[in-house]
């Protein structure tokens, strides 16, 4: 490693390692020995990175913890520990750090395609996952989001989001070593790995929670403990509920110790108190431990909730941004290869601030949650006004903002739409949410969705929706009826939605199973775990059906019609520069309410994506007279982009050189 000492050597080395991350990994791994002492040059790298951020970090830390008795003692400990994590970081990851520091935009092009899955549903164990990597690669995926897999008590796990130990893996899935090995295998194959960092709370079986429960004040101070209900009552006045029916309220009474503890999510998920600097420090160490196992992307779970303050709604408070900013700087010091993905499922205006500013960035990536929900709204209304408006908003944002685009994930769809915009059409929020839910649960005449409601509380009128893409698109419904035309139409809808998602700027992420059109799984209703039975999100968290996946090669099968067409779109997306995140993007009017046209443009290429959200034939009244296009999905040359008649639920990807 001493080689990196002088600049010239460094440039040479970078040239050598630039080609692919996989190569870097292999080359550097040879040098990895357990006894290897950290070389002086590593210290330099560390010091330089530290130097860049030190003042700001110290300032923010001391400001946040100014009421603590000894903020500097905690800060100094933090500095000492992060250096230890840097030293312990495997050399192959250190090399990746340097490589990605040299190419900070490595994730912004059009080459990344994500897939998210529960390991138990997909491969059973982490070890078996390795055997499934060829399928991942065949599916063009090079970014895996492995759903929570750290130790979590059975029956009290919230799908793994109640972590009992941040340094060990759920027994059924394997060991931390297996995770490390899998991450290494992924890197060798050019695949990045994302893991949740559940930072808002711990399981009530986490060591801290146990100690707190046994009366240890030091540990009680890591959570929000109250002797009676007077404070919780005040909090409840301003703090909305996340799970109003499955886990009502924001506090849980612990009868064994006669105390109340804050539990924004399930009663067994105790909220951490980040006003305590020890909590911040310890959680940072947990995060660094995970990135040192080879995790590339840290998903900051439920991040808007991490700071609580009486008299507020306890969401998106300024201190949250301070914490995320500090985590970003710490990650840039210890593990600059790592990206932070914020899980900010909030109203549109609350999401973007989590990118921070260009000078003081926070998250590298955020979920494009508004577009996701608006897409489903458009399916139910066949009216593209809102999605067009949403695309116009997105296109006005700075290009360095990278969104993760998706149709479905492991959570419900919340109807967080731009109601200020919808109001001009006389749309009432509560009535509209009801309409959308009715549509996707098959209650509207002619609708085909087989969704299930989530947290349907009559008083709040804010029910959310669950279901897989294929089931929400009607494939399951028409399949049951053996209605061939219906199935075909629904497959078209499913593909059109994926095509739309793939042509947005950012990183597309497929929900595992969607690539083969997997249906809902109703078996959760019979599960022995009562929380699971009550949680309809499990309807779209079914075990991956490998038998059906096998049918992706049988041309006439539903699975093949989805899989093969998706694969084609994914390949096109990664081979044309116009799909890069920094291409210009804007919408065109189509003068027909069910069709949508989005343009992507670089200096050399122009692309028009056309999408028909109606089950009927519709027109897209565009008039592009400046040249002929190629329709990429059917490879039709000399296509005239004017007055286009679009088949039900169809899409066209028109492209030409400028
Ligand atoms: C996030 C997860 C969700 C979980 C919640 C509590 O929103 O996506 O599944 O229930 O956090 O950890």
XYZ file of C-alpha atoms and ligand atoms in Angstrom:
670
model
C 0.000 0.000 0.000
C 3.036 2.250 0.436
C 2.795 2.535 -3.332
C 0.110 5.123 -3.014
C 2.477 7.477 -1.262
C 3.502 9.608 -4.189
C 1.004 11.178 -6.539
C 2.299 9.703 -9.752
C 2.062 6.189 -8.406
C -1.419 6.955 -7.270
C -2.518 8.046 -10.734
C -0.939 4.957 -12.254
C -2.681 2.762 -9.759
C -6.013 4.443 -10.377
C -5.639 3.949 -14.100
C -5.022 0.316 -13.473
C -7.947 -0.137 -11.176
C -10.375 2.120 -12.995
C -11.831 -0.386 -15.438
C -14.091 -2.354 -13.145
C -14.707 -2.558 -9.450
C -14.489 -6.329 -9.761
C -10.936 -6.147 -11.026
C -9.922 -3.809 -8.256
C -11.294 -6.155 -5.715
C -9.369 -9.089 -7.052
C -6.092 -7.272 -7.440
C -6.115 -5.735 -4.023
C -7.423 -8.773 -2.241
C -4.187 -10.569 -2.882
C -2.507 -8.058 -0.630
C -4.970 -8.669 2.164
C -3.410 -10.372 5.119
C -4.700 -10.452 8.619
C -1.409 -9.423 10.170
C -0.870 -6.504 7.862
C -0.188 -3.310 9.806
C -1.890 -0.128 8.628
C 0.602 1.602 6.395
C 1.591 5.223 6.982
C 0.050 6.194 3.696
C -3.328 4.997 4.981
C -2.972 7.358 7.886
C -2.399 10.148 5.383
C -5.497 9.244 3.468
C -7.462 9.178 6.699
C -6.019 12.473 7.941
C -6.773 14.203 4.677
C -10.364 13.066 4.739
C -10.701 13.946 8.395
C -9.152 17.331 7.838
C -11.712 18.132 5.155
C -14.633 17.599 7.519
C -13.235 18.028 11.012
C -14.301 21.609 11.747
C -17.810 21.214 10.453
C -18.230 17.889 12.219
C -17.039 19.240 15.535
C -19.164 22.346 15.176
C -22.344 20.407 14.422
C -21.643 17.872 17.140
C -21.015 20.453 19.827
C -24.016 22.459 18.762
C -26.287 19.416 18.859
C -24.960 18.233 22.199
C -24.370 21.598 23.825
C -26.598 20.650 26.766
C -24.563 17.569 27.528
C -22.070 17.796 30.368
C -19.127 16.643 28.298
C -19.750 17.006 24.575
C -16.042 17.120 23.786
C -15.325 13.900 25.620
C -17.900 12.156 23.446
C -16.633 13.866 20.352
C -13.053 12.817 21.036
C -14.178 9.267 21.606
C -16.025 9.367 18.289
C -12.901 10.570 16.513
C -10.785 7.857 18.108
C -13.249 5.135 17.208
C -13.824 6.157 13.622
C -10.097 5.921 13.098
C -10.197 2.397 14.471
C -12.937 1.526 11.992
C -10.870 3.007 9.222
C -7.862 0.921 10.218
C -9.986 -2.221 10.447
C -11.523 -1.643 7.035
C -10.444 -4.445 4.682
C -7.938 -3.373 2.091
C -10.121 -4.322 -0.837
C -12.770 -1.929 0.464
C -10.162 0.759 1.028
C -9.194 0.382 -2.617
C -12.824 0.677 -3.629
C -13.039 3.827 -1.481
C -10.226 5.405 -3.421
C -11.640 4.302 -6.738
C -15.055 5.737 -6.000
C -13.570 8.927 -4.552
C -11.940 9.382 -7.956
C -15.267 8.709 -9.668
C -17.800 10.168 -7.265
C -20.530 9.907 -9.910
C -20.106 6.138 -10.231
C -23.744 5.491 -9.341
C -25.299 8.241 -11.433
C -25.159 6.859 -14.956
C -27.548 4.409 -16.557
C -25.727 1.222 -15.588
C -27.144 0.462 -12.159
C -30.243 -1.683 -11.879
C -31.456 -2.666 -8.460
C -33.498 -5.469 -7.007
C -34.721 -5.755 -3.449
C -35.586 -8.962 -1.646
C -35.883 -10.773 1.639
C -33.088 -13.342 1.774
C -35.340 -15.973 3.361
C -37.927 -15.527 0.583
C -35.366 -15.526 -2.203
C -32.765 -18.097 -1.311
C -33.448 -19.296 2.225
C -29.983 -18.469 3.501
C -27.102 -16.147 2.750
C -24.959 -19.066 1.644
C -27.599 -20.187 -0.851
C -27.830 -16.647 -2.123
C -24.417 -17.066 -3.697
C -25.814 -19.892 -5.799
C -28.542 -17.578 -7.015
C -26.160 -14.885 -8.210
C -26.306 -16.177 -11.805
C -30.062 -15.491 -11.778
C -29.383 -11.993 -10.454
C -26.935 -11.403 -13.257
C -29.205 -12.909 -15.870
C -31.791 -10.398 -14.623
C -29.323 -7.564 -15.394
C -29.226 -6.621 -11.719
C -26.051 -5.144 -10.234
C -27.406 -3.555 -7.077
C -29.023 -5.709 -4.411
C -31.010 -4.408 -1.504
C -31.059 -7.246 0.998
C -33.967 -6.650 3.331
C -33.215 -6.560 7.068
C -31.282 -9.637 8.049
C -29.773 -8.747 11.403
C -30.812 -10.532 14.594
C -34.444 -9.880 15.303
C -36.745 -11.760 17.681
C -39.202 -14.133 16.026
C -42.774 -12.979 16.415
C -41.595 -9.462 17.258
C -39.562 -8.516 14.248
C -41.584 -6.197 11.967
C -40.005 -7.909 8.991
C -36.546 -7.578 10.564
C -36.996 -3.892 11.397
C -36.730 -4.595 15.132
C -33.027 -5.248 15.521
C -31.800 -7.033 18.635
C -28.139 -6.985 17.663
C -26.600 -4.837 14.939
C -23.550 -7.077 14.756
C -25.094 -10.463 14.146
C -27.248 -12.025 11.486
C -30.582 -13.835 11.999
C -29.669 -17.418 12.792
C -31.894 -18.921 10.085
C -30.117 -16.884 7.435
C -26.529 -17.600 8.447
C -23.720 -15.680 10.065
C -21.994 -12.327 9.754
C -19.201 -14.176 7.986
C -21.702 -15.419 5.393
C -22.815 -11.849 4.824
C -19.231 -10.710 4.460
C -18.544 -13.520 2.002
C -21.649 -12.765 0.003
C -20.756 -9.067 -0.178
C -17.292 -9.999 -1.377
C -18.719 -12.345 -4.027
C -21.061 -9.600 -5.134
C -18.175 -7.167 -5.480
C -16.234 -9.682 -7.519
C -19.205 -9.787 -9.865
C -19.638 -6.022 -10.010
C -22.717 -6.042 -7.769
C -23.238 -3.473 -5.001
C -25.028 -4.412 -1.800
C -27.481 -2.311 0.178
C -28.510 -3.034 3.755
C -30.962 -1.349 6.051
C -29.639 0.575 8.983
C -32.587 0.672 11.352
C -31.524 3.654 13.384
C -34.735 5.028 14.835
C -35.274 2.199 17.299
C -34.049 -1.113 18.619
C -35.949 -4.256 19.456
C -37.033 -4.476 23.086
C -34.702 -7.460 23.230
C -31.626 -5.483 22.307
C -29.045 -5.520 25.083
C -29.645 -1.817 25.811
C -33.380 -2.368 26.104
C -32.898 -5.326 28.443
C -30.611 -3.292 30.665
C -33.023 -0.369 30.587
C -35.865 -2.678 31.542
C -33.892 -4.066 34.423
C -33.719 -0.526 35.819
C -30.299 0.635 34.614
C -30.681 4.397 34.316
C -27.767 4.737 31.928
C -29.594 2.556 29.426
C -33.012 4.043 30.106
C -31.443 7.306 29.000
C -30.827 5.798 25.596
C -34.610 5.583 25.079
C -37.567 7.766 26.028
C -38.704 6.547 29.426
C -41.465 8.172 31.450
C -42.742 7.428 34.933
C -46.332 8.313 34.106
C -48.487 9.205 31.121
C -48.363 12.990 31.512
C -45.514 13.573 29.034
C -46.644 10.903 26.569
C -50.050 12.527 26.591
C -48.526 15.859 25.603
C -46.479 14.223 22.853
C -49.563 12.457 21.511
C -51.276 15.802 20.932
C -48.985 16.673 18.031
C -47.487 13.390 17.001
C -49.455 11.406 14.388
C -49.508 7.624 14.431
C -47.595 5.503 11.930
C -49.524 2.268 12.474
C -52.928 3.504 13.738
C -54.591 0.094 13.584
C -51.758 -2.447 13.865
C -49.911 -0.542 16.621
C -51.912 2.467 17.799
C -50.276 5.269 19.759
C -46.659 6.322 20.139
C -46.004 4.942 23.624
C -46.094 1.564 25.317
C -46.747 0.900 28.966
C -44.313 -1.568 30.529
C -46.351 -3.035 33.343
C -43.426 -4.967 34.849
C -41.560 -1.757 35.644
C -44.518 0.615 35.647
C -43.035 2.939 33.041
C -43.929 4.228 29.600
C -41.519 3.999 26.688
C -41.762 5.718 23.326
C -42.615 3.329 20.488
C -43.471 5.162 17.290
C -43.774 1.898 15.378
C -44.588 -1.455 17.057
C -44.615 -1.705 20.893
C -41.490 -3.852 20.736
C -39.578 -1.213 18.723
C -38.266 1.249 21.294
C -37.327 4.663 19.939
C -33.737 5.669 20.539
C -33.066 9.038 22.088
C -30.517 10.798 19.900
C -30.360 13.695 22.361
C -27.949 11.397 24.142
C -24.544 11.589 22.391
C -23.755 8.030 23.456
C -26.654 6.836 21.291
C -25.361 8.739 18.291
C -21.806 7.491 18.787
C -22.765 3.876 19.340
C -25.113 3.830 16.365
C -22.405 5.321 14.170
C -20.103 2.479 15.265
C -22.798 -0.011 14.329
C -23.099 1.562 10.917
C -19.339 1.512 10.386
C -19.205 -2.091 11.487
C -21.715 -2.955 8.763
C -19.969 -0.990 6.030
C -16.762 -2.775 6.935
C -18.481 -6.079 6.129
C -18.673 -4.823 2.540
C -21.996 -3.005 2.452
C -22.022 -0.357 -0.288
C -25.313 1.363 0.354
C -26.707 2.103 3.782
C -30.462 2.569 3.793
C -31.293 4.973 6.594
C -34.532 3.430 7.726
C -37.317 5.735 8.906
C -34.780 8.554 9.157
C -37.274 11.457 9.429
C -38.376 10.142 12.828
C -35.052 10.033 14.660
C -35.377 13.298 16.597
C -38.295 13.940 18.921
C -39.383 17.204 20.435
C -42.444 17.979 22.467
C -44.880 20.262 20.702
C -43.851 19.085 17.227
C -44.982 16.197 15.033
C -41.595 14.584 15.711
C -40.776 14.272 12.037
C -38.180 15.970 9.815
C -36.887 18.206 12.602
C -33.735 20.250 11.857
C -31.697 18.003 14.191
C -32.435 15.057 11.895
C -30.617 16.881 9.130
C -27.683 17.637 11.432
C -27.390 13.941 12.255
C -27.607 12.823 8.637
C -25.042 15.410 7.637
C -22.687 14.156 10.349
C -23.194 10.570 9.214
C -22.430 11.580 5.656
C -19.174 13.214 6.731
C -18.177 10.260 8.900
C -18.895 7.895 6.056
C -16.812 10.054 3.706
C -13.940 9.898 6.180
C -14.016 6.166 6.896
C -15.691 4.583 3.887
C -16.194 6.980 0.978
C -17.239 4.108 -1.281
C -20.470 3.955 0.662
C -23.699 5.696 -0.307
C -26.468 6.803 2.028
C -29.995 6.088 0.853
C -32.615 7.931 2.882
C -35.933 6.278 3.485
C -38.004 9.434 3.520
C -41.580 8.474 2.895
C -43.037 11.910 3.403
C -45.003 14.624 1.633
C -43.178 15.811 -1.522
C -41.825 19.045 0.015
C -40.275 17.170 2.946
C -38.302 14.720 0.804
C -35.852 16.856 -1.174
C -34.223 18.588 1.856
C -32.653 15.219 2.703
C -30.269 15.684 -0.201
C -28.808 18.590 1.768
C -27.105 21.301 -0.275
C -24.320 20.903 -2.872
C -21.785 22.195 -0.292
C -23.190 20.206 2.600
C -24.770 17.087 1.129
C -26.719 14.644 3.288
C -28.121 11.569 1.505
C -26.731 10.448 -1.842
C -30.057 8.952 -2.850
C -33.704 9.144 -1.871
C -36.748 7.126 -2.767
C -38.901 8.645 -5.474
C -41.941 7.927 -3.344
C -44.179 10.645 -4.775
C -43.683 9.445 -8.340
C -44.352 5.866 -7.252
C -47.677 6.742 -5.589
C -48.610 9.124 -8.396
C -48.007 6.384 -10.963
C -50.601 4.175 -9.269
C -52.961 7.147 -8.988
C -52.624 7.550 -12.756
C -53.490 3.893 -13.328
C -56.680 4.296 -11.316
C -57.735 7.640 -12.825
C -56.367 7.247 -16.377
C -55.553 10.926 -16.057
C -51.932 11.960 -16.554
C -52.274 15.567 -15.315
C -50.744 14.876 -11.907
C -47.947 12.600 -13.089
C -47.043 15.146 -15.765
C -46.946 17.834 -13.077
C -44.796 15.555 -10.902
C -42.354 14.874 -13.773
C -42.123 18.626 -14.377
C -41.215 19.171 -10.722
C -38.572 16.444 -10.882
C -37.080 17.842 -14.049
C -36.557 21.188 -12.368
C -34.432 19.684 -9.574
C -30.622 19.731 -9.691
C -29.251 16.782 -11.637
C -27.031 15.647 -8.798
C -30.152 14.593 -6.880
C -30.400 10.884 -7.475
C -33.701 9.169 -6.888
C -34.345 5.517 -6.491
C -37.293 4.740 -8.737
C -39.634 1.874 -8.031
C -43.149 0.588 -8.501
C -43.390 -1.615 -5.449
C -41.340 -2.319 -2.361
C -41.859 -4.302 0.826
C -44.046 -1.554 2.320
C -47.550 -0.352 1.600
C -48.392 2.382 -0.899
C -49.370 5.525 1.017
C -51.385 8.023 -0.985
C -49.030 10.954 -0.397
C -50.031 12.874 -3.530
C -49.890 16.558 -4.335
C -53.400 17.375 -3.144
C -52.853 21.119 -3.574
C -52.549 20.410 -7.278
C -55.469 17.986 -7.355
C -57.772 20.399 -5.569
C -58.042 22.534 -8.732
C -59.900 19.623 -10.303
C -62.284 19.493 -7.357
C -60.590 16.421 -5.888
C -61.032 15.975 -2.152
C -58.165 14.217 -0.372
C -60.082 11.735 1.771
C -62.609 10.894 -0.950
C -59.796 10.423 -3.454
C -57.829 8.096 -1.183
C -60.980 6.047 -0.791
C -61.464 5.923 -4.549
C -57.875 4.748 -5.107
C -58.190 2.072 -2.442
C -61.547 0.963 -3.839
C -60.069 0.783 -7.315
C -57.162 -1.402 -6.309
C -59.238 -3.663 -4.112
C -61.634 -4.335 -6.980
C -64.570 -2.356 -5.597
C -64.920 0.011 -8.531
C -66.878 -1.484 -11.446
C -64.433 -2.645 -14.112
C -61.403 -2.488 -11.834
C -59.075 -5.419 -11.704
C -56.729 -4.794 -8.779
C -56.488 -7.377 -6.017
C -54.921 -5.242 -3.343
C -55.430 -5.252 0.387
C -55.846 -2.267 2.655
C -53.275 -1.408 5.266
C -53.937 0.437 8.501
C -57.490 1.192 7.560
C -58.708 3.368 10.407
C -62.216 4.712 9.769
C -61.517 7.897 11.740
C -58.335 8.847 9.887
C -59.564 7.929 6.381
C -55.968 7.411 5.378
C -55.822 3.693 4.566
C -52.847 2.580 2.524
C -52.566 -0.220 -0.012
C -50.672 -3.510 -0.394
C -50.217 -5.966 -3.257
C -47.653 -7.020 -5.845
C -47.365 -5.170 -9.137
C -48.844 -8.090 -11.069
C -51.795 -8.360 -8.704
C -52.447 -4.616 -8.694
C -52.268 -4.642 -12.503
C -54.958 -7.308 -12.726
C -52.927 -10.277 -13.965
C -53.960 -12.334 -10.945
C -57.609 -11.276 -11.329
C -57.874 -12.199 -15.016
C -55.803 -15.325 -14.525
C -58.376 -16.572 -12.004
C -61.140 -15.846 -14.520
C -59.089 -17.514 -17.258
C -59.708 -14.379 -19.304
C -56.933 -14.409 -21.884
C -57.559 -10.917 -23.228
C -57.671 -9.565 -19.711
C -54.368 -11.259 -18.865
C -52.707 -9.824 -21.965
C -54.015 -6.350 -21.234
C -52.812 -6.525 -17.651
C -49.386 -7.748 -18.751
C -49.243 -4.715 -21.035
C -50.089 -2.477 -18.094
C -47.430 -4.122 -15.941
C -44.824 -3.666 -18.685
C -45.880 -0.112 -19.467
C -45.442 0.824 -15.793
C -42.003 -0.767 -15.698
C -41.052 1.004 -18.931
C -42.150 4.302 -17.419
C -40.154 3.598 -14.256
C -37.066 2.606 -16.264
C -37.150 5.806 -18.274
C -37.131 8.075 -15.227
C -33.888 9.675 -14.094
C -32.118 7.812 -11.313
C -31.743 4.205 -10.266
C -34.559 1.777 -11.015
C -35.157 -0.910 -8.419
C -37.296 -3.947 -9.151
C -39.115 -5.638 -6.316
C -38.061 -9.287 -6.379
C -40.781 -11.386 -7.966
C -42.088 -8.512 -10.093
C -39.746 -9.539 -12.889
C -41.760 -12.751 -13.257
C -45.124 -11.206 -12.396
C -45.458 -12.873 -9.014
C -48.928 -12.660 -7.424
C -49.972 -11.845 -3.898
C -49.316 -14.454 -1.242
C -52.169 -14.848 1.213
C -50.468 -17.364 3.497
C -49.589 -14.674 6.050
C -53.211 -14.796 7.166
C -52.607 -18.230 8.649
C -49.247 -17.467 10.201
C -48.698 -18.392 13.843
C -47.339 -14.879 14.491
C -50.312 -12.638 15.350
C -48.529 -9.437 14.308
C -47.839 -10.941 10.931
C -51.450 -12.042 10.505
C -52.563 -8.475 11.159
C -50.003 -6.936 8.802
C -51.228 -6.986 5.206
C -47.805 -5.884 3.906
C -46.991 -9.594 3.988
C -49.370 -10.103 1.070
C -46.577 -8.845 -1.185
C -43.731 -10.419 0.763
C -44.260 -13.956 -0.508
C -41.573 -16.580 -1.020
C -39.996 -16.275 -4.452
C -41.449 -18.965 -6.682
C -38.480 -20.611 -8.384
C -40.723 -23.081 -10.208
C -42.607 -20.215 -11.839
C -39.342 -18.380 -12.437
C -38.316 -21.386 -14.522
C -41.162 -20.501 -16.886
C -39.410 -17.267 -17.839
C -37.896 -19.235 -20.691
C -41.209 -20.573 -22.040
C -42.214 -17.964 -24.585
C -45.969 -18.231 -24.095
C -45.868 -18.151 -20.286
C -46.909 -15.037 -18.363
C -43.543 -15.115 -16.594
C -41.645 -15.039 -19.899
C -43.781 -12.244 -21.327
C -42.855 -10.073 -18.397
C -39.289 -11.245 -17.795
C -38.110 -11.149 -21.410
C -39.666 -7.792 -22.166
C -38.293 -6.297 -18.976
C -34.865 -7.642 -19.824
C -35.068 -5.997 -23.225
C -35.980 -2.633 -21.670
C -33.213 -2.923 -19.088
C -30.630 -3.609 -21.773
C -31.801 -0.671 -23.854
C -31.696 1.570 -20.794
C -28.125 0.688 -20.014
C -26.889 1.043 -23.578
C -28.159 4.519 -24.524
C -26.596 7.573 -22.884
C -29.900 9.367 -22.999
C -30.977 7.320 -19.956
C -28.188 8.710 -17.809
C -29.353 10.614 -14.763
C -27.832 13.847 -15.991
C -29.735 13.929 -19.292
C -32.258 16.734 -19.594
C -35.793 15.608 -18.948
C -39.100 17.322 -19.570
C -42.653 16.508 -20.586
C -44.522 17.270 -23.800
C -48.249 17.879 -24.019
C -50.068 15.027 -25.760
C -53.472 16.767 -25.749
C -55.079 13.574 -24.554
C -55.536 13.056 -20.845
C -54.572 9.379 -20.660
C -51.276 9.610 -22.493
C -47.987 10.947 -21.222
C -44.882 11.992 -23.129
C -41.509 12.490 -21.524
C -38.452 13.668 -23.355
C -34.877 12.836 -22.395
C -32.107 14.620 -24.147
C -28.340 14.842 -24.358
C -26.233 16.849 -26.787
C -26.268 13.866 -29.149
C -29.516 12.002 -28.555
C -33.217 12.628 -28.129
C -35.686 10.194 -26.596
C -39.454 10.415 -26.268
C -41.176 7.959 -23.953
C -44.893 7.636 -24.631
C -47.199 5.920 -22.164
C -50.894 5.175 -22.471
C -52.471 4.765 -19.035
C -55.844 3.801 -20.473
C -57.343 0.385 -21.238
C -58.534 1.912 -24.511
C -56.740 3.023 -27.619
C -55.648 6.652 -27.234
C -53.822 9.305 -29.197
C -50.616 11.062 -28.339
C -50.816 14.299 -30.273
C -47.166 15.097 -30.425
C -45.694 16.618 -33.557
C -41.953 16.102 -33.896
C -41.064 17.232 -37.371
C -37.325 17.472 -36.906
C -36.382 13.929 -37.879
C -37.356 10.275 -37.879
C -37.041 8.089 -34.812
C -36.308 4.469 -34.036
C -38.829 2.763 -31.783
C -36.411 0.923 -29.531
C -38.729 -1.681 -27.998
C -39.781 -3.109 -31.372
C -36.715 -1.922 -33.235
C -38.866 -0.110 -35.804
C -36.830 2.294 -37.884
C -37.946 5.550 -39.538
C -40.746 6.144 -37.101
C -42.607 9.432 -37.559
C -43.247 10.967 -34.171
C -46.485 12.756 -34.980
C -50.133 12.034 -34.079
C -49.494 8.565 -32.692
C -52.284 6.089 -32.099
C -51.439 4.097 -28.996
C -52.803 0.640 -28.183
C -54.326 0.078 -24.688
C -51.665 0.342 -21.961
C -48.926 0.549 -24.547
C -45.650 2.389 -24.483
C -43.219 3.562 -27.115
C -39.572 4.423 -26.683
C -38.674 6.720 -29.561
C -35.046 7.558 -30.055
C -32.935 9.384 -32.559
C -29.491 10.859 -32.967
C -29.473 14.623 -33.105
C -39.501 1.516 7.542
C -39.625 0.164 6.901
C -40.872 -0.505 7.397
C -40.802 -0.609 8.905
C -40.533 0.750 9.542
C -40.176 0.621 10.984
O -40.490 2.377 7.138
O -39.614 0.281 5.513
O -41.034 -1.761 6.818
O -42.015 -1.116 9.403
O -39.455 1.403 8.920
O -38.851 0.212 11.139
